[in-house]
PDB file of C-alpha atoms and ligand atoms in Angstrom:
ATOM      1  CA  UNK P 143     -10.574   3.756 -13.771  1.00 83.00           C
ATOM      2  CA  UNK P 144      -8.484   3.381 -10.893  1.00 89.00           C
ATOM      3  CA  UNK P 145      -9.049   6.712 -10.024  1.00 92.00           C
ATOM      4  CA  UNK P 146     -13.199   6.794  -9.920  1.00 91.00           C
ATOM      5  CA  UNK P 147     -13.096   3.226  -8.381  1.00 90.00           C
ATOM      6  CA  UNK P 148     -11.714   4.084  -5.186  1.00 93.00           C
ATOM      7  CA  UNK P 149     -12.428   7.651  -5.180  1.00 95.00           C
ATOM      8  CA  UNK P 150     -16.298   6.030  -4.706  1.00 92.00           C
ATOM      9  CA  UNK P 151     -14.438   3.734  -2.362  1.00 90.00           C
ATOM     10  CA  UNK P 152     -13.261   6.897   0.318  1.00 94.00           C
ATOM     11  CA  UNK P 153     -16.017   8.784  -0.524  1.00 92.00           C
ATOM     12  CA  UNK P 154     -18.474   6.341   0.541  1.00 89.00           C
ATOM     13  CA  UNK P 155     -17.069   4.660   3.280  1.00 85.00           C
ATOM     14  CA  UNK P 156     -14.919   7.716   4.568  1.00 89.00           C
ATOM     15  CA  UNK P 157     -16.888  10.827   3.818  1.00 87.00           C
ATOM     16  CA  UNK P 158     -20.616   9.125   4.269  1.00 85.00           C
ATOM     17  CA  UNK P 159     -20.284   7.003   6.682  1.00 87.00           C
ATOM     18  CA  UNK P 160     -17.289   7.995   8.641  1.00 84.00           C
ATOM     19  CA  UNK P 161     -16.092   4.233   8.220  1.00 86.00           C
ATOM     20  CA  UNK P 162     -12.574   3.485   8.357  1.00 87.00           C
ATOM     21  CA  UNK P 163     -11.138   0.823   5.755  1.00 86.00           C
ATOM     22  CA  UNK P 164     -10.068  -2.422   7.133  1.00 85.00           C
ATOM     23  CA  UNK P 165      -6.394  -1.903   6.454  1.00 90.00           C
ATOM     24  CA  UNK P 166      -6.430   1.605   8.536  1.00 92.00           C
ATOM     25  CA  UNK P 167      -4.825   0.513  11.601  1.00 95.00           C
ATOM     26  CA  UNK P 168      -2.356   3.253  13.508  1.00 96.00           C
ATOM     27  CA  UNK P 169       1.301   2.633  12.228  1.00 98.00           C
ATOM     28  CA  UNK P 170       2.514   0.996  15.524  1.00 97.00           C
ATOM     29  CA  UNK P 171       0.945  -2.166  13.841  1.00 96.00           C
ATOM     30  CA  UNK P 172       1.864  -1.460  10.064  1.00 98.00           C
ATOM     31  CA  UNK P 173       4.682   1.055   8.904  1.00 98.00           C
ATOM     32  CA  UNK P 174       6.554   0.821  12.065  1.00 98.00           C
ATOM     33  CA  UNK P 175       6.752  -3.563  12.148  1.00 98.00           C
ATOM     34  CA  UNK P 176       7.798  -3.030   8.595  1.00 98.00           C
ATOM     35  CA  UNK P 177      10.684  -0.347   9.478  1.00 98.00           C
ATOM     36  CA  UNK P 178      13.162  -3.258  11.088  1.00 97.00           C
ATOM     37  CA  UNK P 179      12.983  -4.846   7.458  1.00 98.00           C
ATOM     38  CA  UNK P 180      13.713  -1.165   5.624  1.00 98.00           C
ATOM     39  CA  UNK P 181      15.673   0.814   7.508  1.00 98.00           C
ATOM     40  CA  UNK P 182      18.861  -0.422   7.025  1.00 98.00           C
ATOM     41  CA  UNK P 183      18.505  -0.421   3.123  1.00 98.00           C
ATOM     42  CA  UNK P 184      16.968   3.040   2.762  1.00 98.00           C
ATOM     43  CA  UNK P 185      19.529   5.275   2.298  1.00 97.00           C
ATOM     44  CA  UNK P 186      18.045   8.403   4.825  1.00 96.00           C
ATOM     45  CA  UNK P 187      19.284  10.990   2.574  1.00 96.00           C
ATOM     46  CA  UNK P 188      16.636   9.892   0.167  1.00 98.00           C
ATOM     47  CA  UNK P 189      13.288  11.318   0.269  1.00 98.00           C
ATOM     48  CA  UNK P 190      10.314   8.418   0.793  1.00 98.00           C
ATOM     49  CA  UNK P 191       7.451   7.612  -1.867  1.00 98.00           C
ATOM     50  CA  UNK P 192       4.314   6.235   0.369  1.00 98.00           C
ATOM     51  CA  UNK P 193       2.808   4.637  -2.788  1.00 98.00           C
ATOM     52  CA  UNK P 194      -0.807   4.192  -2.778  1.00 98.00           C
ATOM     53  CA  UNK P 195      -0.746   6.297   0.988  1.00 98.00           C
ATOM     54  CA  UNK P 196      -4.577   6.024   1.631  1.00 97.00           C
ATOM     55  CA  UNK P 197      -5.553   8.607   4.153  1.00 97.00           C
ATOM     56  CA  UNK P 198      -1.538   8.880   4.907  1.00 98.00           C
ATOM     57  CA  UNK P 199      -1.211   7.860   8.236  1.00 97.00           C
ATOM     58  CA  UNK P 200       1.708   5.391   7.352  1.00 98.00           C
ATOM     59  CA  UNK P 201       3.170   8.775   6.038  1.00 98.00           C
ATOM     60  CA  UNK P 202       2.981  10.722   8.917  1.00 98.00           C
ATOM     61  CA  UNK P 203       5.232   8.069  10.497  1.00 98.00           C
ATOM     62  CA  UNK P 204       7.917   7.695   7.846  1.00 98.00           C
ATOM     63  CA  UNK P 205       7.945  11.293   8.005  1.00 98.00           C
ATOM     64  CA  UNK P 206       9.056  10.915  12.276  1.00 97.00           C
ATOM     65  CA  UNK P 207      12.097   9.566  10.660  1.00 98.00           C
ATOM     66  CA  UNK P 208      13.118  10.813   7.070  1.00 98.00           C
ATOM     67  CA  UNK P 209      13.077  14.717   6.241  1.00 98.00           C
ATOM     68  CA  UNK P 210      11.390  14.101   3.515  1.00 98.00           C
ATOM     69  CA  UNK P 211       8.039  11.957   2.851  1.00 98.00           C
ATOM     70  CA  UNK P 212       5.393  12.676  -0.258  1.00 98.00           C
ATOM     71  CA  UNK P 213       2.532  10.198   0.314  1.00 98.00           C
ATOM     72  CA  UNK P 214       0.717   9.523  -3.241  1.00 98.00           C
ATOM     73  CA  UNK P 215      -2.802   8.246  -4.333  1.00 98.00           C
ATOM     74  CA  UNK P 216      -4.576   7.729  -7.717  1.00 97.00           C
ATOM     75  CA  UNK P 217      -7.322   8.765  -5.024  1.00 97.00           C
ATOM     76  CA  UNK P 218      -7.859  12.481  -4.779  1.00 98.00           C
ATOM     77  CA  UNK P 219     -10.544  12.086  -2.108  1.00 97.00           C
ATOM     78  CA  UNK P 220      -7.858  10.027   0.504  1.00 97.00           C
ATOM     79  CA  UNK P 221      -5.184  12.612  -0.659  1.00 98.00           C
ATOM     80  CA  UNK P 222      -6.909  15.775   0.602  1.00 98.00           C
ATOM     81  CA  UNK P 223      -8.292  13.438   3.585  1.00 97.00           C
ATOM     82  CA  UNK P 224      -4.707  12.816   4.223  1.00 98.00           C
ATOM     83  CA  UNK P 225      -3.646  17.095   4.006  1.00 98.00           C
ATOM     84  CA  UNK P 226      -6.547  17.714   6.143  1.00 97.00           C
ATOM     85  CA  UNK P 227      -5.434  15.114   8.764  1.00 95.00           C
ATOM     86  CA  UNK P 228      -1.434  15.307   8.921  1.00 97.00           C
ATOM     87  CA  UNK P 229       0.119  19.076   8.271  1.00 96.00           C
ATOM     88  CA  UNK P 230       3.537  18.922   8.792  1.00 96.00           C
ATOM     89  CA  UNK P 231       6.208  20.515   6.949  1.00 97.00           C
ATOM     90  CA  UNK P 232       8.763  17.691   4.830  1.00 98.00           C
ATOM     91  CA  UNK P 233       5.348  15.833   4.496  1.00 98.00           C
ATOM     92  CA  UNK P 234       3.584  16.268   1.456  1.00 98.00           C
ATOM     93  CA  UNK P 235       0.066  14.776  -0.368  1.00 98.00           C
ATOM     94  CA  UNK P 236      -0.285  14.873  -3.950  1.00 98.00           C
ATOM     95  CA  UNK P 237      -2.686  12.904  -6.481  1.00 98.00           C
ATOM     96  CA  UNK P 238      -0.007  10.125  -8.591  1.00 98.00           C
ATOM     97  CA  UNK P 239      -1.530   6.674 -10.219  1.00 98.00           C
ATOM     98  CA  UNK P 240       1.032   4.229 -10.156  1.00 98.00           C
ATOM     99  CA  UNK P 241      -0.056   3.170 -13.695  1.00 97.00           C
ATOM    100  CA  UNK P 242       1.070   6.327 -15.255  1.00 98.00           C
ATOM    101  CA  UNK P 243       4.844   6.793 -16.021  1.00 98.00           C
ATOM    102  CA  UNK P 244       4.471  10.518 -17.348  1.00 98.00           C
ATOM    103  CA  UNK P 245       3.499  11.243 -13.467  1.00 98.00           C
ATOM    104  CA  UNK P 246       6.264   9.522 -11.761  1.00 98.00           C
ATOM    105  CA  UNK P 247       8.494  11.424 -14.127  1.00 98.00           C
ATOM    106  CA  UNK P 248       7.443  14.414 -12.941  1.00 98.00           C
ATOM    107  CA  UNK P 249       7.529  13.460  -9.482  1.00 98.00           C
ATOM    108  CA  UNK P 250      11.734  12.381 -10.189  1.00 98.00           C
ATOM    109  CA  UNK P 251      11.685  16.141 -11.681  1.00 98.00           C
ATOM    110  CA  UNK P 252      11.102  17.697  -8.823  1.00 98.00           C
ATOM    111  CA  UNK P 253      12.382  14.973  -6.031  1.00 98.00           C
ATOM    112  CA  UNK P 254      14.883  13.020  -7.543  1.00 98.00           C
ATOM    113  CA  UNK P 255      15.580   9.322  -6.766  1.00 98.00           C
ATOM    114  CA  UNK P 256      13.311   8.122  -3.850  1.00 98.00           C
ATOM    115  CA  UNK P 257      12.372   5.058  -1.494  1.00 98.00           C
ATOM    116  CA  UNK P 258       9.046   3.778  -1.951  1.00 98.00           C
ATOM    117  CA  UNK P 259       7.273   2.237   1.020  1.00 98.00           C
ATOM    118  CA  UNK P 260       4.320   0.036  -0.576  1.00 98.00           C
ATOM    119  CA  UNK P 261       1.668  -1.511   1.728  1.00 97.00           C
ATOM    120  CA  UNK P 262      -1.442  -3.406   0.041  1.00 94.00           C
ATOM    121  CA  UNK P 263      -0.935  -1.697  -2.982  1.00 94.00           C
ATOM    122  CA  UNK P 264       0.220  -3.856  -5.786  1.00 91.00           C
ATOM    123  CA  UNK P 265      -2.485  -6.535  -5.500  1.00 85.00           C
ATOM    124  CA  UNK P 266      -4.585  -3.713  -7.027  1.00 83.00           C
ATOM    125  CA  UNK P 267      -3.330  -3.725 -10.048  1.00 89.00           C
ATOM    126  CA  UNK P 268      -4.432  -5.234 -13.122  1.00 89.00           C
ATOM    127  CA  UNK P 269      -2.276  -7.638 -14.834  1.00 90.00           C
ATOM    128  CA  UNK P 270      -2.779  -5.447 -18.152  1.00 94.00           C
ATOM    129  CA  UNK P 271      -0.988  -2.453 -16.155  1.00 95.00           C
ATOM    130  CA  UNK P 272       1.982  -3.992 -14.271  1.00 95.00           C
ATOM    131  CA  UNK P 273       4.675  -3.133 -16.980  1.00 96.00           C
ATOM    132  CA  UNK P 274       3.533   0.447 -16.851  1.00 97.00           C
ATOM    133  CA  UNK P 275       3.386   0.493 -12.801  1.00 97.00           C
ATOM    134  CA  UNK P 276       7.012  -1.357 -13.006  1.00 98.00           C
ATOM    135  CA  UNK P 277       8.292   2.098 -14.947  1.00 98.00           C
ATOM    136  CA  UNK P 278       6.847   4.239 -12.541  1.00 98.00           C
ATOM    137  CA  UNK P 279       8.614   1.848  -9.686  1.00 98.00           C
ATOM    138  CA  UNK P 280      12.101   2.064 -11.159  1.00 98.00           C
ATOM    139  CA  UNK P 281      11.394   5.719 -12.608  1.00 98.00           C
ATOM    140  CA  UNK P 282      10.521   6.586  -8.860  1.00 98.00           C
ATOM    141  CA  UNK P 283      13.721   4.400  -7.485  1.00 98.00           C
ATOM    142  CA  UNK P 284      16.227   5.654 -10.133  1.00 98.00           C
ATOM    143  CA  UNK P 285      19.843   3.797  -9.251  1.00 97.00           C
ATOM    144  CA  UNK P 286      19.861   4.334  -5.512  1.00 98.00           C
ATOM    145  CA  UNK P 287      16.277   4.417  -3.951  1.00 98.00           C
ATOM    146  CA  UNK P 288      14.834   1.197  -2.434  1.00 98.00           C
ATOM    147  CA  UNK P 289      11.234  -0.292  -2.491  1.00 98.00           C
ATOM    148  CA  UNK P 290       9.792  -1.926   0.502  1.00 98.00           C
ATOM    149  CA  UNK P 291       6.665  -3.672  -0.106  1.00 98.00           C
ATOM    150  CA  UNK P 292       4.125  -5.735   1.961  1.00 97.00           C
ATOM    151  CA  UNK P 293       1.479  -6.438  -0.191  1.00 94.00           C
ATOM    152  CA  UNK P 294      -1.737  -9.280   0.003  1.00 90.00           C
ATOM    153  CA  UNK P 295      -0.723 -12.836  -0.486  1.00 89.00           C
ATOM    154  CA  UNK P 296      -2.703 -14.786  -3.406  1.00 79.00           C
ATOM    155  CA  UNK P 297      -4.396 -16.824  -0.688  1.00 73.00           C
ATOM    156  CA  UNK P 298      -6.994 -13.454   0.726  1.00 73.00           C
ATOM    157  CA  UNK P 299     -10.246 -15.356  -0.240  1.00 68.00           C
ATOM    158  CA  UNK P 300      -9.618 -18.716   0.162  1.00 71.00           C
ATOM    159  CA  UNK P 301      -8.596 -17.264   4.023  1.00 72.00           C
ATOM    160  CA  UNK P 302     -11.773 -14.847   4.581  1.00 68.00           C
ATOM    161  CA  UNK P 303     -14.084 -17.802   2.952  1.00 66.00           C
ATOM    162  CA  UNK P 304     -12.315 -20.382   5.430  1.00 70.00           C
ATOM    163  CA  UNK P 305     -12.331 -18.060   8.382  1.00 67.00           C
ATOM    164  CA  UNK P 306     -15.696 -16.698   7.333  1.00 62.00           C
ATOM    165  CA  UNK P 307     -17.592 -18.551  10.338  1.00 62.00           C
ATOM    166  CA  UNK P 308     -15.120 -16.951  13.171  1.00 63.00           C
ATOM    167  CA  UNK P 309     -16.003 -13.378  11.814  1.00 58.00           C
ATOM    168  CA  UNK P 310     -17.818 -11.060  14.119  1.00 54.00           C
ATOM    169  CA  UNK P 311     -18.324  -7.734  12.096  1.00 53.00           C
ATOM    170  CA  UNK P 312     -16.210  -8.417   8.738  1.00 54.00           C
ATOM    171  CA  UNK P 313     -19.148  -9.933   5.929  1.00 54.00           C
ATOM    172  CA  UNK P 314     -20.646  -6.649   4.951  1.00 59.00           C
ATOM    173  CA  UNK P 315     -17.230  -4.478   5.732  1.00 61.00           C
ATOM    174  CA  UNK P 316     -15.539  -6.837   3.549  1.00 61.00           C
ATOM    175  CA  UNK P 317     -18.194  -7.594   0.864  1.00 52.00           C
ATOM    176  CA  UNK P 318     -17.528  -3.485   0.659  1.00 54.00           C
ATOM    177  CA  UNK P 319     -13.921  -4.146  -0.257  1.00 58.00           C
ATOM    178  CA  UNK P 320     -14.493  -6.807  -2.694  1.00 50.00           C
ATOM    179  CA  UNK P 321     -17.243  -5.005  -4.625  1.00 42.00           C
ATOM    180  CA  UNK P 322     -16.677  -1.142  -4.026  1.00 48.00           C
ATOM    181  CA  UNK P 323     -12.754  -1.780  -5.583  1.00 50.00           C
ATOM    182  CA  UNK P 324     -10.950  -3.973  -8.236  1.00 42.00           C
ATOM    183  CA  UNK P 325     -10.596  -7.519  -7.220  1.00 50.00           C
ATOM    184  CA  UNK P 326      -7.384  -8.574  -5.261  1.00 55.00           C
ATOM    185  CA  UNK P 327      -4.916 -10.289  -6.766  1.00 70.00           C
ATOM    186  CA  UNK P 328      -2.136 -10.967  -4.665  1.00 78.00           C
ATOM    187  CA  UNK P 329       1.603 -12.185  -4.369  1.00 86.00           C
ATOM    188  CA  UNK P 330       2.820 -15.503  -3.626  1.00 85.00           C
ATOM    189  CA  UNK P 331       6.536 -15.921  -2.742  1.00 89.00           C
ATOM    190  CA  UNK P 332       6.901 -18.118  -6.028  1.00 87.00           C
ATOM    191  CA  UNK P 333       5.356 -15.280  -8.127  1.00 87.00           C
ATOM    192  CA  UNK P 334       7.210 -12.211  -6.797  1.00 91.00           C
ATOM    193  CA  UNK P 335       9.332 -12.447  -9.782  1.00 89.00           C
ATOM    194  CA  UNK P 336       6.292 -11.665 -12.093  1.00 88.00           C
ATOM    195  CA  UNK P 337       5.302  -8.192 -10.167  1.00 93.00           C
ATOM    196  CA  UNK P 338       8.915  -7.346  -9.831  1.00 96.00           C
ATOM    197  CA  UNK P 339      11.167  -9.013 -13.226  1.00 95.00           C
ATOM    198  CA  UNK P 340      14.394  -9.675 -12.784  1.00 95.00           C
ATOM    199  CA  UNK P 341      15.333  -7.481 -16.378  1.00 95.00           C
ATOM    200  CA  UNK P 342      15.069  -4.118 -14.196  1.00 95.00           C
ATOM    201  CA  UNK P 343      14.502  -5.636 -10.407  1.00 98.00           C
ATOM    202  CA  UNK P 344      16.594  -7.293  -7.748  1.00 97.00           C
ATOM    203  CA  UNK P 345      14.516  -8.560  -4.777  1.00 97.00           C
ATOM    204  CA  UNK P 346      15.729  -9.487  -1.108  1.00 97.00           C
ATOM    205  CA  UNK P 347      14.331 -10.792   1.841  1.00 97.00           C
ATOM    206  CA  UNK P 348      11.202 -11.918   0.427  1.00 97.00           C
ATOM    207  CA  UNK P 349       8.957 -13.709   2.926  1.00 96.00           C
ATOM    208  CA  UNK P 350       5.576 -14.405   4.021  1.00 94.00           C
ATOM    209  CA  UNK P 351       3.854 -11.911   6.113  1.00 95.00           C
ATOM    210  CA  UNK P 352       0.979 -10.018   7.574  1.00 93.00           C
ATOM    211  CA  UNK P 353      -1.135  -6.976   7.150  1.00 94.00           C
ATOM    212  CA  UNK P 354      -3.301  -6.374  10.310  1.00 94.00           C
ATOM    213  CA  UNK P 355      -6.773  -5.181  10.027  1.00 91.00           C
ATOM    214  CA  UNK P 356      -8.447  -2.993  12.658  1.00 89.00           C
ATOM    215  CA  UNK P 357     -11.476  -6.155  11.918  1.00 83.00           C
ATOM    216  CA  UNK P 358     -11.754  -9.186  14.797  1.00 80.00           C
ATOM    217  CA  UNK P 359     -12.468 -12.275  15.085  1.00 76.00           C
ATOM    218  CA  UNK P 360     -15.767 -13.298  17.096  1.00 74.00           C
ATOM    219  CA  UNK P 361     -13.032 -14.482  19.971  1.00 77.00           C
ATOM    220  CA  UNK P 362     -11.963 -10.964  19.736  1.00 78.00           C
ATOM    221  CA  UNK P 363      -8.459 -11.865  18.096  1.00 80.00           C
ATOM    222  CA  UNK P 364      -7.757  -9.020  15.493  1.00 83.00           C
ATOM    223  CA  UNK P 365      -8.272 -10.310  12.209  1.00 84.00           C
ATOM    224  CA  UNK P 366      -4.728 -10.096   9.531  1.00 87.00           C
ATOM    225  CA  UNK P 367      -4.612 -10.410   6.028  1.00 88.00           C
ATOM    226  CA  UNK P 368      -1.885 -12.795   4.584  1.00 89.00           C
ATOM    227  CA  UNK P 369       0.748 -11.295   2.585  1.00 93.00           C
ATOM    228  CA  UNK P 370       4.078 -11.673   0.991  1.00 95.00           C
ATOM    229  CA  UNK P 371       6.952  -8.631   2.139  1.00 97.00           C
ATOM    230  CA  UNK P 372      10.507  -8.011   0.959  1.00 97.00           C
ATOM    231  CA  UNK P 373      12.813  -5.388  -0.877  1.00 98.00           C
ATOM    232  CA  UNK P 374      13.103  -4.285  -4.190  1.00 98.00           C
ATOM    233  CA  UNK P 375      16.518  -2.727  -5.836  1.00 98.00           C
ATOM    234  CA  UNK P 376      16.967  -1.737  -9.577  1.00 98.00           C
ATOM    235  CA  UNK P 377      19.001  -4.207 -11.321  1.00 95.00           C
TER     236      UNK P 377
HETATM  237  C1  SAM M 289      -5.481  -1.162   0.590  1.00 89.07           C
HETATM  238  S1  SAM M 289      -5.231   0.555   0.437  1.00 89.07           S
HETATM  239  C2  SAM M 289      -3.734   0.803   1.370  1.00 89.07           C
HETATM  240  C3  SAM M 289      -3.523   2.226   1.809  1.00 89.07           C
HETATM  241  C4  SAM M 289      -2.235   2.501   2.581  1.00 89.07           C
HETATM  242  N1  SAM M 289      -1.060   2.042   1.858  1.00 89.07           N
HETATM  243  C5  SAM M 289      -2.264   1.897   3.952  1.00 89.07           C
HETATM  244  O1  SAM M 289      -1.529   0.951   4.212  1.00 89.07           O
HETATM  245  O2  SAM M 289      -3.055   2.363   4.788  1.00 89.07           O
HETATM  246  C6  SAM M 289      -4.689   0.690  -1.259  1.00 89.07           C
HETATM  247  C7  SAM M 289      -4.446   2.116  -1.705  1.00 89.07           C
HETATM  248  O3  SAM M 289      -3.860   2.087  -3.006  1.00 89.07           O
HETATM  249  C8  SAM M 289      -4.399   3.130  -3.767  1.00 89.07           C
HETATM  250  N2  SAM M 289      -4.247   2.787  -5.200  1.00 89.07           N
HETATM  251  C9  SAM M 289      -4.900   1.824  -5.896  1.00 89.07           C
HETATM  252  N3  SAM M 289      -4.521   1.837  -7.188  1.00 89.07           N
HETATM  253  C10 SAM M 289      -3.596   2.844  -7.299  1.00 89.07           C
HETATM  254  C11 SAM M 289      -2.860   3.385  -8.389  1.00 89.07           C
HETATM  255  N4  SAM M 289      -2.996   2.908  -9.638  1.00 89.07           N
HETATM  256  N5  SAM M 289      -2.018   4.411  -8.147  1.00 89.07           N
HETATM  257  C12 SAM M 289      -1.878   4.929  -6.888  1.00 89.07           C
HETATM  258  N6  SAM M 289      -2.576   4.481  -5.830  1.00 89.07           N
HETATM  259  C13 SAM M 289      -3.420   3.442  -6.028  1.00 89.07           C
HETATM  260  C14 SAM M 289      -5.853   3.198  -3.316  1.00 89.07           C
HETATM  261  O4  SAM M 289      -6.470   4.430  -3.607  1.00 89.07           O
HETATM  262  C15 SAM M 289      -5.717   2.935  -1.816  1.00 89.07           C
HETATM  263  O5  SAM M 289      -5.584   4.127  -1.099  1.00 89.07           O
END
């Protein structure tokens, strides 16, 4: 399911109509602004997990400054988008849905314990699923990885309705988002504990945040989506 949905989603938008997604902005304003919160708990001898590594430009960074980086996708459109785009050797693509245990299991085969770097990934994910994506998560982690995550707060639509009138280009771009994939659900700092249980999880430095969009306002402002950020350890 997960896999067709946004399949369709690249396809479309990607392949069709040469569109970028909203959240595709270069990693000077994503991966990078989220590097002062992870780089002191990501121990560099670890490989890095980009979970849910769209087109993997957020990859390509991580990959500037670990040895090794595998960007996954349940989307095997955005993965070979992502080969095509950013060859490099220590930098690999490969098709993994975070729902499916078996697959991070034979990820650890072959990479051992990892970091994960998570950005607007887990408000994706149906509430029916989030025990299975939590054993992938500490399957991927093992004792000594770390996740970073920055991930859409709860509040998305009450913030696009209430900014709706200040939007210059976003109605049908994000109508596209909202229909073309599952609806977001997203983290509030009060909640983190439900994504993230404190049986096999320890989080830090949980705050509020911001995911910027390549989308502006009509005042030409860029557009960001509110989110929650912070670190996850095994327990
Ligand atoms: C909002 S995009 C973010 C992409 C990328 N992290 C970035 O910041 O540019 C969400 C990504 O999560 C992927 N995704 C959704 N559900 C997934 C799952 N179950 N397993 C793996 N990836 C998933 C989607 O295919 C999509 O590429």
């Amino acid at each position: 399911m997960y896999e067709d949905n946004w399949n369709a989603y690249y396809e479309g938008n990607y392949r069709k109509l040469g569109r970028k997604a909203l959240w595709d902005v270069e990693p000077e304003r994503a991966v990078a602004l989220d590097q002062r919160y992870f780089a002191d708990p990501f121990d560099p001898g670890l490989p890095v997990v980009d979970l849910g590594c769209g087109t993997g430009e957020q990859s390509a960074y991580l990959r500037a400054h670990y040895d090794h980086v595998i960007g996954v996708d349940v989307a095997t459109v955005a993965v070979e988008m992502a080969k095509e785009n950013h060859q490099q050797e220590g930098l690999g693509y490969e098709f993994l849905d975070a729902t499916r245990p078996d697959m991070a299991e034979a990820l650890r085969a072959r990479i051992g314990e990892s970091n994960v770097y998570m950005r607007g990934v887990l408000h994706q994910i149906l509430p029916e699923h989030l025990a299975r994506f939590q054993e992938v998560l500490s399957i991927l982690m093992g004792k000594r990885g770390c996740c970073y995550f920055n991930e859409v707060s709860a509040g998305i639509r009450e913030y696009f309705t209430e900014s709706s009138d200040r939007f210059a280009e976003l109605p049908k771009r994000m109508q596209q988002v909202f229909i073309s994939n599952l609806p977001p659900r997203g983290l509030e700092l009060e909640t983190v504990t439900n994504f993230f249980p404190s049986s096999g999880f320890k989080t830090t430095d949980v705050r509020k945040g911001k995911l910027e969009t390549n989308l502006n306002f009509l005042t030409g402002e860029p557009i960001f989506i509110p989110s929650v950020q912070g670190l996850v350890h095994p327990a």
